[in-house]
mmCIF file of C-alpha atoms and ligand atoms in Angstrom:
data_model
loop_
_atom_site.group_PDB
_atom_site.id
_atom_site.type_symbol
_atom_site.label_atom_id
_atom_site.label_comp_id
_atom_site.label_asym_id
_atom_site.label_seq_id
_atom_site.Cartn_x
_atom_site.Cartn_y
_atom_site.Cartn_z
ATOM 1 C CA MET A 1 -120.223 -100.836 155.279
ATOM 2 C CA ASN A 2 -118.186 -101.559 152.147
ATOM 3 C CA ASN A 3 -114.417 -101.862 152.223
ATOM 4 C CA PHE A 4 -112.456 -98.738 151.375
ATOM 5 C CA THR A 5 -108.834 -97.616 151.345
ATOM 6 C CA TYR A 6 -107.617 -94.811 153.615
ATOM 7 C CA SER A 7 -104.678 -92.494 152.960
ATOM 8 C CA GLN A 8 -103.379 -89.224 154.380
ATOM 9 C CA ALA A 9 -102.396 -86.248 152.266
ATOM 10 C CA THR A 10 -99.794 -83.752 153.458
ATOM 11 C CA ASP A 11 -100.297 -81.008 150.856
ATOM 12 C CA THR A 12 -102.717 -80.117 148.058
ATOM 13 C CA ALA A 13 -100.607 -81.879 145.407
ATOM 14 C CA SER A 14 -100.612 -85.174 147.317
ATOM 15 C CA ALA A 15 -104.341 -84.780 148.059
ATOM 16 C CA LEU A 16 -105.151 -84.510 144.340
ATOM 17 C CA LYS A 17 -102.770 -87.372 143.489
ATOM 18 C CA LEU A 18 -104.141 -89.726 146.138
ATOM 19 C CA LEU A 19 -107.715 -88.997 145.130
ATOM 20 C CA SER A 20 -106.982 -89.920 141.518
ATOM 21 C CA ALA A 21 -104.939 -92.993 142.445
ATOM 22 C CA GLY A 22 -107.867 -95.426 142.749
ATOM 23 C CA PRO A 23 -109.647 -97.195 139.893
ATOM 24 C CA ASP A 24 -112.628 -94.777 139.982
ATOM 25 C CA ARG A 25 -112.138 -91.094 140.811
ATOM 26 C CA ASN A 26 -115.925 -90.693 141.219
ATOM 27 C CA ALA A 27 -115.819 -93.213 144.075
ATOM 28 C CA ALA A 28 -113.089 -91.397 146.039
ATOM 29 C CA ARG A 29 -113.820 -88.784 148.721
ATOM 30 C CA PHE A 30 -111.803 -86.244 150.681
ATOM 31 C CA LEU A 31 -112.234 -86.669 154.433
ATOM 32 C CA ALA A 32 -112.142 -83.441 156.436
ATOM 33 C CA GLY A 33 -113.901 -83.261 159.839
ATOM 34 C CA GLY A 34 -115.971 -86.315 158.924
ATOM 35 C CA THR A 35 -119.107 -84.976 160.655
ATOM 36 C CA ASN A 36 -121.261 -85.458 157.552
ATOM 37 C CA LEU A 37 -119.351 -87.945 155.427
ATOM 38 C CA ILE A 38 -118.964 -90.588 158.146
ATOM 39 C CA ASP A 39 -122.697 -90.392 158.979
ATOM 40 C CA LEU A 40 -123.527 -90.869 155.295
ATOM 41 C CA MET A 41 -121.174 -93.866 155.101
ATOM 42 C CA ARG A 42 -122.752 -95.432 158.192
ATOM 43 C CA GLU A 43 -126.168 -95.149 156.508
ATOM 44 C CA GLY A 44 -124.792 -96.630 153.267
ATOM 45 C CA ILE A 45 -125.699 -93.476 151.311
ATOM 46 C CA GLU A 46 -122.073 -92.732 150.521
ATOM 47 C CA GLN A 47 -120.032 -95.835 149.642
ATOM 48 C CA PRO A 48 -116.585 -94.537 148.673
ATOM 49 C CA GLN A 49 -113.878 -96.932 147.543
ATOM 50 C CA SER A 50 -111.189 -94.650 148.922
ATOM 51 C CA LEU A 51 -110.945 -91.901 151.528
ATOM 52 C CA VAL A 52 -108.199 -89.278 151.358
ATOM 53 C CA ASP A 53 -107.743 -87.625 154.738
ATOM 54 C CA ILE A 54 -106.930 -83.943 154.121
ATOM 55 C CA THR A 55 -106.788 -82.768 157.744
ATOM 56 C CA ARG A 56 -102.956 -82.455 157.592
ATOM 57 C CA VAL A 57 -102.990 -80.332 154.437
ATOM 58 C CA PRO A 58 -101.868 -76.818 155.474
ATOM 59 C CA LEU A 59 -105.098 -74.982 154.666
ATOM 60 C CA ALA A 60 -106.163 -74.130 158.213
ATOM 61 C CA GLU A 61 -105.308 -70.430 158.344
ATOM 62 C CA VAL A 62 -107.253 -67.184 157.989
ATOM 63 C CA LEU A 63 -105.056 -64.688 156.096
ATOM 64 C CA GLU A 64 -105.364 -61.029 155.212
ATOM 65 C CA LEU A 65 -104.542 -60.583 151.494
ATOM 66 C CA PRO A 66 -102.660 -57.507 150.155
ATOM 67 C CA ASN A 67 -105.906 -56.183 148.583
ATOM 68 C CA GLY A 68 -107.662 -56.282 151.971
ATOM 69 C CA ASP A 69 -109.708 -59.431 151.280
ATOM 70 C CA LEU A 70 -109.767 -62.130 153.940
ATOM 71 C CA ARG A 71 -108.818 -65.667 152.835
ATOM 72 C CA ILE A 72 -110.248 -68.578 154.827
ATOM 73 C CA GLY A 73 -108.460 -71.902 154.346
ATOM 74 C CA ALA A 74 -110.738 -74.840 153.533
ATOM 75 C CA LEU A 75 -109.568 -76.676 156.654
ATOM 76 C CA VAL A 76 -110.246 -73.880 159.126
ATOM 77 C CA ARG A 77 -112.545 -75.418 161.732
ATOM 78 C CA ASN A 78 -115.966 -73.798 162.076
ATOM 79 C CA SER A 79 -115.291 -72.900 165.743
ATOM 80 C CA HIS A 80 -111.965 -71.206 164.863
ATOM 81 C CA LEU A 81 -113.575 -69.238 162.077
ATOM 82 C CA ALA A 82 -116.408 -68.015 164.297
ATOM 83 C CA ALA A 83 -113.891 -66.903 166.935
ATOM 84 C CA ASN A 84 -111.429 -65.248 164.529
ATOM 85 C CA ALA A 85 -110.947 -61.591 165.508
ATOM 86 C CA ALA A 86 -110.944 -60.252 161.928
ATOM 87 C CA VAL A 87 -114.116 -62.192 161.059
ATOM 88 C CA ARG A 88 -115.899 -61.013 164.198
ATOM 89 C CA GLU A 89 -114.947 -57.414 163.580
ATOM 90 C CA ARG A 90 -115.374 -57.167 159.808
ATOM 91 C CA TYR A 91 -117.931 -59.871 158.952
ATOM 92 C CA PRO A 92 -119.948 -60.408 162.147
ATOM 93 C CA LEU A 93 -122.878 -62.093 160.402
ATOM 94 C CA LEU A 94 -120.557 -64.939 159.357
ATOM 95 C CA SER A 95 -119.515 -65.518 162.943
ATOM 96 C CA GLN A 96 -123.157 -65.368 164.086
ATOM 97 C CA ALA A 97 -124.298 -67.817 161.403
ATOM 98 C CA ILE A 98 -121.628 -70.390 162.305
ATOM 99 C CA LEU A 99 -122.422 -70.180 166.026
ATOM 100 C CA MET A 100 -126.091 -70.908 165.287
ATOM 101 C CA GLY A 101 -125.195 -74.179 163.570
ATOM 102 C CA ALA A 102 -124.777 -77.643 165.092
ATOM 103 C CA SER A 103 -123.143 -77.928 168.556
ATOM 104 C CA ALA A 104 -119.814 -76.759 169.998
ATOM 105 C CA GLN A 105 -118.361 -80.271 169.619
ATOM 106 C CA LEU A 106 -119.409 -80.512 165.975
ATOM 107 C CA ARG A 107 -118.117 -77.021 165.184
ATOM 108 C CA ASN A 108 -114.744 -78.030 166.664
ATOM 109 C CA MET A 109 -114.516 -80.821 164.074
ATOM 110 C CA ALA A 110 -116.329 -79.393 161.054
ATOM 111 C CA THR A 111 -114.298 -77.521 158.436
ATOM 112 C CA THR A 112 -115.077 -74.666 156.068
ATOM 113 C CA GLY A 113 -114.775 -76.862 152.948
ATOM 114 C CA GLY A 114 -116.867 -79.632 154.493
ATOM 115 C CA ASN A 115 -119.588 -77.185 155.469
ATOM 116 C CA LEU A 116 -119.927 -76.106 151.831
ATOM 117 C CA MET A 117 -120.158 -79.731 150.717
ATOM 118 C CA GLN A 118 -122.557 -81.052 153.378
ATOM 119 C CA ARG A 119 -125.584 -82.801 151.943
ATOM 120 C CA THR A 120 -129.287 -82.180 152.429
ATOM 121 C CA ARG A 121 -131.156 -83.274 155.564
ATOM 122 C CA CYS A 122 -134.168 -84.506 153.528
ATOM 123 C CA TYR A 123 -135.502 -87.492 155.519
ATOM 124 C CA TYR A 124 -136.041 -89.551 152.352
ATOM 125 C CA PHE A 125 -132.463 -89.007 151.202
ATOM 126 C CA TYR A 126 -131.318 -90.749 154.399
ATOM 127 C CA ASP A 127 -133.906 -93.573 154.117
ATOM 128 C CA SER A 128 -132.658 -96.200 151.703
ATOM 129 C CA ALA A 129 -136.200 -97.674 151.505
ATOM 130 C CA ALA A 130 -137.549 -94.383 150.059
ATOM 131 C CA ALA A 131 -137.538 -93.152 146.470
ATOM 132 C CA CYS A 132 -135.002 -90.362 146.090
ATOM 133 C CA ASN A 133 -133.674 -88.940 142.820
ATOM 134 C CA LYS A 134 -130.720 -87.387 144.616
ATOM 135 C CA ARG A 135 -129.572 -90.713 146.067
ATOM 136 C CA VAL A 136 -130.660 -92.931 143.133
ATOM 137 C CA PRO A 137 -131.220 -90.845 139.981
ATOM 138 C CA GLY A 138 -134.488 -91.723 138.254
ATOM 139 C CA SER A 139 -136.035 -93.453 141.260
ATOM 140 C CA GLY A 140 -138.560 -90.703 142.094
ATOM 141 C CA CYS A 141 -139.038 -88.323 144.996
ATOM 142 C CA ASP A 142 -141.044 -89.392 148.032
ATOM 143 C CA ALA A 143 -140.841 -85.886 149.493
ATOM 144 C CA LEU A 144 -143.140 -84.376 146.837
ATOM 145 C CA GLU A 145 -146.245 -85.969 148.374
ATOM 146 C CA GLY A 146 -144.645 -86.922 151.689
ATOM 147 C CA PHE A 147 -143.777 -85.098 154.902
ATOM 148 C CA ASN A 148 -142.101 -82.049 153.387
ATOM 149 C CA ARG A 149 -141.988 -79.615 156.311
ATOM 150 C CA ILE A 150 -138.253 -78.892 156.001
ATOM 151 C CA HIS A 151 -138.207 -78.760 152.211
ATOM 152 C CA ALA A 152 -137.633 -76.004 149.681
ATOM 153 C CA ILE A 153 -140.175 -73.537 148.303
ATOM 154 C CA LEU A 154 -137.963 -71.649 145.813
ATOM 155 C CA GLY A 155 -136.082 -72.969 142.776
ATOM 156 C CA THR A 156 -137.458 -76.500 143.151
ATOM 157 C CA SER A 157 -138.012 -78.985 140.335
ATOM 158 C CA PRO A 158 -140.388 -81.937 139.897
ATOM 159 C CA GLN A 159 -137.310 -84.127 140.542
ATOM 160 C CA CYS A 160 -136.272 -82.722 143.940
ATOM 161 C CA ILE A 161 -137.460 -80.236 146.568
ATOM 162 C CA ALA A 162 -134.576 -80.672 149.020
ATOM 163 C CA SER A 163 -133.245 -77.652 150.918
ATOM 164 C CA HIS A 164 -129.622 -76.805 151.639
ATOM 165 C CA PRO A 165 -128.893 -77.196 155.364
ATOM 166 C CA SER A 166 -125.945 -74.857 155.975
ATOM 167 C CA ASP A 167 -126.033 -71.672 158.046
ATOM 168 C CA MET A 168 -122.489 -70.576 157.225
ATOM 169 C CA CYS A 169 -123.174 -70.731 153.477
ATOM 170 C CA VAL A 170 -126.107 -68.309 153.772
ATOM 171 C CA ALA A 171 -123.802 -65.695 155.289
ATOM 172 C CA LEU A 172 -121.139 -66.355 152.631
ATOM 173 C CA ALA A 173 -123.745 -65.871 149.878
ATOM 174 C CA ALA A 174 -124.697 -62.479 151.346
ATOM 175 C CA LEU A 175 -121.042 -61.442 151.612
ATOM 176 C CA ASP A 176 -120.256 -61.987 147.894
ATOM 177 C CA ALA A 177 -117.559 -64.528 148.778
ATOM 178 C CA HIS A 178 -115.521 -66.421 146.178
ATOM 179 C CA ILE A 179 -114.349 -70.028 146.310
ATOM 180 C CA ASN A 180 -110.847 -71.087 145.242
ATOM 181 C CA ILE A 181 -110.618 -74.584 143.790
ATOM 182 C CA THR A 182 -107.762 -76.712 142.545
ATOM 183 C CA GLY A 183 -107.985 -79.903 140.516
ATOM 184 C CA PRO A 184 -106.600 -82.007 137.687
ATOM 185 C CA SER A 185 -107.274 -79.166 135.212
ATOM 186 C CA GLY A 186 -105.624 -76.484 137.358
ATOM 187 C CA GLU A 187 -106.934 -73.739 139.600
ATOM 188 C CA ARG A 188 -110.166 -71.805 139.281
ATOM 189 C CA ARG A 189 -112.248 -69.306 141.203
ATOM 190 C CA VAL A 190 -116.045 -69.386 141.485
ATOM 191 C CA ALA A 191 -118.500 -66.810 142.816
ATOM 192 C CA PHE A 192 -120.082 -68.303 145.930
ATOM 193 C CA THR A 193 -123.616 -67.860 144.562
ATOM 194 C CA ASP A 194 -122.691 -69.925 141.466
ATOM 195 C CA PHE A 195 -121.188 -72.828 143.421
ATOM 196 C CA HIS A 196 -124.309 -74.594 144.754
ATOM 197 C CA ARG A 197 -126.829 -75.755 142.148
ATOM 198 C CA LEU A 198 -130.593 -75.854 141.805
ATOM 199 C CA PRO A 199 -131.901 -79.420 141.370
ATOM 200 C CA GLY A 200 -133.334 -79.202 137.822
ATOM 201 C CA ASP A 201 -133.112 -82.621 136.140
ATOM 202 C CA THR A 202 -129.874 -83.586 137.931
ATOM 203 C CA PRO A 203 -130.577 -83.346 141.681
ATOM 204 C CA GLU A 204 -127.759 -85.814 142.359
ATOM 205 C CA ARG A 205 -125.346 -82.903 141.751
ATOM 206 C CA ASP A 206 -125.315 -80.466 144.660
ATOM 207 C CA THR A 207 -122.485 -78.215 143.511
ATOM 208 C CA ASP A 208 -120.325 -77.079 140.637
ATOM 209 C CA LEU A 209 -117.324 -79.075 141.976
ATOM 210 C CA GLU A 210 -115.986 -81.594 139.445
ATOM 211 C CA PRO A 211 -114.762 -85.064 140.460
ATOM 212 C CA GLY A 212 -111.169 -84.840 141.707
ATOM 213 C CA GLU A 213 -111.354 -81.132 142.623
ATOM 214 C CA LEU A 214 -110.408 -79.766 146.045
ATOM 215 C CA ILE A 215 -111.726 -76.563 147.633
ATOM 216 C CA THR A 216 -108.652 -74.758 148.940
ATOM 217 C CA SER A 217 -110.045 -71.503 150.353
ATOM 218 C CA ILE A 218 -112.789 -68.902 150.409
ATOM 219 C CA ASP A 219 -112.170 -65.180 149.914
ATOM 220 C CA LEU A 220 -114.266 -62.550 151.659
ATOM 221 C CA PRO A 221 -114.081 -59.254 149.765
ATOM 222 C CA ALA A 222 -112.927 -56.132 151.572
ATOM 223 C CA SER A 223 -115.939 -54.356 150.013
ATOM 224 C CA SER A 224 -118.290 -56.506 152.137
ATOM 225 C CA SER A 225 -116.578 -55.672 155.419
ATOM 226 C CA GLY A 226 -117.951 -53.308 158.017
ATOM 227 C CA LEU A 227 -121.561 -53.462 156.749
ATOM 228 C CA HIS A 228 -124.330 -53.236 159.322
ATOM 229 C CA SER A 229 -125.392 -56.870 159.212
ATOM 230 C CA THR A 230 -126.997 -59.757 161.041
ATOM 231 C CA TYR A 231 -128.037 -63.415 160.773
ATOM 232 C CA ARG A 232 -131.420 -64.649 161.991
ATOM 233 C CA LYS A 233 -132.262 -68.356 162.176
ATOM 234 C CA VAL A 234 -135.825 -69.587 162.713
ATOM 235 C CA ARG A 235 -135.940 -73.212 163.823
ATOM 236 C CA ASP A 236 -137.992 -75.712 165.821
ATOM 237 C CA ARG A 237 -135.649 -75.679 168.850
ATOM 238 C CA ALA A 238 -133.356 -73.001 170.233
ATOM 239 C CA SER A 239 -130.269 -75.105 169.563
ATOM 240 C CA TYR A 240 -129.131 -78.155 167.647
ATOM 241 C CA ALA A 241 -131.690 -77.759 164.845
ATOM 242 C CA PHE A 242 -131.421 -76.857 161.179
ATOM 243 C CA ALA A 243 -133.055 -73.668 159.881
ATOM 244 C CA LEU A 244 -136.653 -73.704 158.731
ATOM 245 C CA VAL A 245 -135.928 -70.246 157.386
ATOM 246 C CA SER A 246 -132.842 -68.131 157.921
ATOM 247 C CA VAL A 247 -131.912 -64.650 156.760
ATOM 248 C CA ALA A 248 -128.440 -63.150 156.383
ATOM 249 C CA ALA A 249 -128.743 -59.445 155.714
ATOM 250 C CA ALA A 250 -126.629 -56.303 155.490
ATOM 251 C CA LEU A 251 -127.786 -52.748 154.991
ATOM 252 C CA LYS A 252 -126.177 -49.393 154.282
ATOM 253 C CA VAL A 253 -128.328 -46.270 154.407
ATOM 254 C CA ALA A 254 -127.170 -42.772 153.428
ATOM 255 C CA ASP A 255 -129.163 -39.558 152.963
ATOM 256 C CA GLY A 256 -132.360 -41.392 153.889
ATOM 257 C CA VAL A 257 -132.143 -44.053 151.146
ATOM 258 C CA ILE A 258 -130.741 -47.575 150.878
ATOM 259 C CA ARG A 259 -127.304 -47.492 149.219
ATOM 260 C CA ASP A 260 -126.309 -51.141 149.693
ATOM 261 C CA VAL A 261 -128.429 -54.116 150.688
ATOM 262 C CA ARG A 262 -127.633 -57.823 150.828
ATOM 263 C CA VAL A 263 -130.204 -60.503 151.624
ATOM 264 C CA ALA A 264 -129.623 -64.255 151.477
ATOM 265 C CA LEU A 265 -132.046 -66.942 152.633
ATOM 266 C CA GLY A 266 -131.448 -70.387 154.109
ATOM 267 C CA GLY A 267 -133.859 -73.317 154.467
ATOM 268 C CA VAL A 268 -135.931 -72.318 151.431
ATOM 269 C CA ALA A 269 -133.993 -73.652 148.427
ATOM 270 C CA HIS A 270 -131.563 -76.311 147.187
ATOM 271 C CA LYS A 271 -128.844 -73.663 147.531
ATOM 272 C CA PRO A 272 -128.273 -70.613 149.722
ATOM 273 C CA TRP A 273 -130.746 -68.223 148.064
ATOM 274 C CA ARG A 274 -129.531 -64.724 147.258
ATOM 275 C CA ALA A 275 -132.662 -62.541 147.281
ATOM 276 C CA SER A 276 -131.672 -60.412 144.287
ATOM 277 C CA VAL A 277 -135.276 -59.532 143.350
ATOM 278 C CA ALA A 278 -135.782 -57.939 146.761
ATOM 279 C CA GLU A 279 -132.360 -56.265 146.679
ATOM 280 C CA ASP A 280 -133.051 -54.675 143.270
ATOM 281 C CA LEU A 281 -136.361 -53.289 144.525
ATOM 282 C CA LEU A 282 -134.797 -51.872 147.681
ATOM 283 C CA ARG A 283 -131.781 -49.970 146.320
ATOM 284 C CA GLY A 284 -132.463 -46.237 146.290
ATOM 285 C CA LYS A 285 -135.659 -46.560 148.381
ATOM 286 C CA PRO A 286 -136.238 -45.271 151.917
ATOM 287 C CA PRO A 287 -135.602 -47.941 154.601
ATOM 288 C CA ARG A 288 -139.223 -48.386 155.730
ATOM 289 C CA PRO A 289 -140.943 -51.590 156.952
ATOM 290 C CA ASP A 290 -143.692 -51.358 154.293
ATOM 291 C CA ILE A 291 -141.046 -51.136 151.561
ATOM 292 C CA PHE A 292 -139.149 -54.092 153.058
ATOM 293 C CA ALA A 293 -142.418 -56.076 153.119
ATOM 294 C CA THR A 294 -143.165 -55.290 149.460
ATOM 295 C CA ALA A 295 -139.658 -56.403 148.446
ATOM 296 C CA ALA A 296 -139.947 -59.598 150.507
ATOM 297 C CA ALA A 297 -143.313 -60.405 148.892
ATOM 298 C CA ALA A 298 -141.794 -59.950 145.419
ATOM 299 C CA GLU A 299 -138.923 -62.305 146.295
ATOM 300 C CA LEU A 300 -141.313 -65.000 147.522
ATOM 301 C CA ALA A 301 -143.843 -64.568 144.673
ATOM 302 C CA PRO A 302 -142.489 -67.554 142.655
ATOM 303 C CA ALA A 303 -142.542 -69.870 145.708
ATOM 304 C CA ILE A 304 -144.146 -73.285 145.235
ATOM 305 C CA PRO A 305 -145.400 -74.404 148.656
ATOM 306 C CA ARG A 306 -146.190 -78.045 149.424
ATOM 307 C CA GLU A 307 -148.615 -79.583 151.931
ATOM 308 C CA PHE A 308 -146.424 -79.255 155.027
ATOM 309 C CA ASN A 309 -144.101 -76.352 154.194
ATOM 310 C CA ALA A 310 -146.558 -73.663 153.036
ATOM 311 C CA PHE A 311 -145.873 -71.805 156.299
ATOM 312 C CA LYS A 312 -142.350 -71.037 155.050
ATOM 313 C CA VAL A 313 -143.642 -68.518 152.499
ATOM 314 C CA GLU A 314 -145.103 -66.195 155.133
ATOM 315 C CA LEU A 315 -142.303 -66.981 157.585
ATOM 316 C CA ALA A 316 -139.657 -65.958 155.057
ATOM 317 C CA LYS A 317 -141.485 -62.729 154.177
ATOM 318 C CA ARG A 318 -141.888 -61.764 157.823
ATOM 319 C CA THR A 319 -138.326 -62.655 158.766
ATOM 320 C CA ILE A 320 -136.863 -60.604 155.897
ATOM 321 C CA THR A 321 -139.058 -57.637 156.835
ATOM 322 C CA LEU A 322 -138.208 -57.876 160.528
ATOM 323 C CA VAL A 323 -134.458 -58.290 160.037
ATOM 324 C CA LEU A 324 -134.194 -55.372 157.601
ATOM 325 C CA SER A 325 -136.396 -53.174 159.822
ATOM 326 C CA GLU A 326 -134.136 -53.915 162.803
ATOM 327 C CA LEU A 327 -131.011 -53.204 160.795
ATOM 328 C CA ALA A 328 -132.523 -49.933 159.587
ATOM 329 C CA ALA A 329 -133.303 -48.985 163.162
ATOM 330 C CA GLY A 330 -129.779 -49.832 164.214
ATOM 331 C CA GLU A 331 -130.935 -52.849 166.203
ATOM 332 C CA GLY A 332 -129.250 -55.590 164.217
ATOM 333 C CA ALA A 333 -127.911 -57.716 167.076
ATOM 334 C CA ALA A 334 -128.341 -61.438 166.334
ATOM 335 C CA ARG A 335 -130.779 -63.470 168.354
HETATM 336 C C1 FAD Z 1 -126.088 -83.386 164.533
HETATM 337 C C2 FAD Z 1 -125.627 -82.388 163.511
HETATM 338 C C3 FAD Z 1 -126.181 -81.114 163.526
HETATM 339 C C4 FAD Z 1 -125.762 -80.172 162.601
HETATM 340 N N1 FAD Z 1 -126.351 -78.918 162.605
HETATM 341 C C5 FAD Z 1 -125.967 -78.001 161.672
HETATM 342 C C6 FAD Z 1 -126.560 -76.714 161.629
HETATM 343 O O1 FAD Z 1 -127.426 -76.373 162.428
HETATM 344 N N2 FAD Z 1 -126.129 -75.845 160.673
HETATM 345 C C7 FAD Z 1 -125.159 -76.174 159.781
HETATM 346 O O2 FAD Z 1 -124.803 -75.344 158.936
HETATM 347 N N3 FAD Z 1 -124.606 -77.398 159.782
HETATM 348 C C8 FAD Z 1 -124.985 -78.304 160.706
HETATM 349 N N4 FAD Z 1 -124.420 -79.554 160.697
HETATM 350 C C9 FAD Z 1 -123.557 -79.933 159.579
HETATM 351 C C10 FAD Z 1 -122.117 -79.668 159.813
HETATM 352 O O3 FAD Z 1 -121.896 -78.270 159.765
HETATM 353 C C11 FAD Z 1 -121.382 -80.375 158.683
HETATM 354 O O4 FAD Z 1 -121.488 -81.756 158.936
HETATM 355 C C12 FAD Z 1 -119.925 -79.966 158.601
HETATM 356 O O5 FAD Z 1 -119.804 -78.600 158.301
HETATM 357 C C13 FAD Z 1 -119.195 -80.777 157.545
HETATM 358 O O6 FAD Z 1 -117.810 -80.473 157.634
HETATM 359 P P1 FAD Z 1 -116.730 -81.636 157.786
HETATM 360 O O7 FAD Z 1 -115.404 -80.981 157.742
HETATM 361 O O8 FAD Z 1 -117.014 -82.511 158.949
HETATM 362 O O9 FAD Z 1 -116.985 -82.414 156.409
HETATM 363 P P2 FAD Z 1 -116.835 -83.958 156.070
HETATM 364 O O10 FAD Z 1 -117.928 -84.720 156.710
HETATM 365 O O11 FAD Z 1 -115.438 -84.413 156.286
HETATM 366 O O12 FAD Z 1 -117.064 -83.897 154.483
HETATM 367 C C14 FAD Z 1 -118.306 -83.545 153.927
HETATM 368 C C15 FAD Z 1 -118.161 -83.584 152.408
HETATM 369 O O13 FAD Z 1 -117.313 -82.532 151.988
HETATM 370 C C16 FAD Z 1 -116.253 -83.035 151.179
HETATM 371 N N5 FAD Z 1 -115.115 -82.149 151.453
HETATM 372 C C17 FAD Z 1 -114.638 -81.789 152.669
HETATM 373 N N6 FAD Z 1 -113.653 -80.892 152.534
HETATM 374 C C18 FAD Z 1 -113.499 -80.690 151.206
HETATM 375 C C19 FAD Z 1 -112.643 -79.848 150.414
HETATM 376 N N7 FAD Z 1 -111.745 -79.027 150.984
HETATM 377 N N8 FAD Z 1 -112.766 -79.894 149.064
HETATM 378 C C20 FAD Z 1 -113.687 -80.698 148.490
HETATM 379 N N9 FAD Z 1 -114.521 -81.501 149.159
HETATM 380 C C21 FAD Z 1 -114.429 -81.487 150.504
HETATM 381 C C22 FAD Z 1 -116.075 -84.467 151.636
HETATM 382 O O14 FAD Z 1 -115.482 -85.263 150.625
HETATM 383 C C23 FAD Z 1 -117.516 -84.868 151.904
HETATM 384 O O15 FAD Z 1 -118.137 -85.234 150.694
HETATM 385 C C24 FAD Z 1 -124.785 -80.512 161.635
HETATM 386 C C25 FAD Z 1 -124.216 -81.782 161.632
HETATM 387 C C26 FAD Z 1 -124.625 -82.723 162.562
HETATM 388 C C27 FAD Z 1 -123.995 -84.083 162.534
HETATM 389 S S1 SF4 Z 2 -136.480 -83.929 147.911
HETATM 390 FE FE1 SF4 Z 2 -134.604 -84.481 146.806
HETATM 391 S S2 SF4 Z 2 -133.372 -85.434 148.416
HETATM 392 FE FE2 SF4 Z 2 -135.494 -85.467 149.143
HETATM 393 S S3 SF4 Z 2 -136.449 -87.410 148.420
HETATM 394 FE FE3 SF4 Z 2 -136.823 -85.892 146.859
HETATM 395 S S4 SF4 Z 2 -135.127 -86.190 145.445
HETATM 396 FE FE4 SF4 Z 2 -134.476 -87.084 147.367
#
């Protein structure tokens, strides 16, 4: 491991200042729960020159805003967020998604901001002997012709087919959340679905966050509360495994037709994938399994399967159809 400096921030201003204090802002990292960053440092994939511990920055609250939105501080631990009464009552799919991720011990450490920023679980990204454009831009991608069972099928590029590993982020994409960010150029707000990037020609960039910027909170809109919703995660083991395919969905039916529908997919793309093609086809239609299946097929039509992940195309279609059919039948309890 390389040498690095360690400092503790007490508020957002000192966090930004400490991060910019070193010779190279690109080589400085915020340290939150450390459950991803420390692993990456141990493997030599992340080699920061300085770590700024932000765990004492007062961003660990869930607040109700005057307009009815719910604001989640970036340092709220995943376990606290899943257990929060307002989240469980108004946004149950978020609570379900978090509880299906990692283990209780990890959720006690992991933070909201860190979950958004966690990096892919692509085996070749973690193997410094492998070619990986995300780790070393321009070096190639061993996953393209390698063991690509966990990799993406939508929005991929010839440079990278990594998938995004988060469960929580899939629920946040379905809920139309917004991310609040502060940095050297001031504060800004980003729609959740615009925050994570597709790989394109720059797979080394996972998100829209600029060097030196800090995620301060996430807002859940009041308009997304109270929807009939659920989160379904399909994985190799019942616990402690990342999603092969996951679906966060919400449905509102009135007068026999779909008035509001949200579908987001995990495990299939470089970012949490909002299934807007399927949503557009479903609005105004009757909530029938054959119509759900047609919409799911349209969403997956552009998929590019590889040797070991072709099963994800059918799995995603079937999971979308099943989840929406259960919601329509009023049977949306998470499994
Ligand atoms: C064994 C194991 C199993 C797991 N299983 C799952 C799973 O099934 N589903 C799932 O979703 N996740 C899973 N995870 C991932 C886990 O959820 C993440 O590691 C965790 O959410 C990261 O949060 P953290 O606070 O520990 O981040 P850290 O490790 O502290 O930081 C991660 C990155 O985020 C940056 N960062 C942190 N906070 C901020 C901020 N406020 N602003 C800007 N940048 C910030 C850091 O600089 C760093 O680059 C698993 C992890 C492990 C180790
Ligand atoms: S899929 Fe992406 S992360 Fe994995 S080896 Fe290829 S470039 Fe690296």
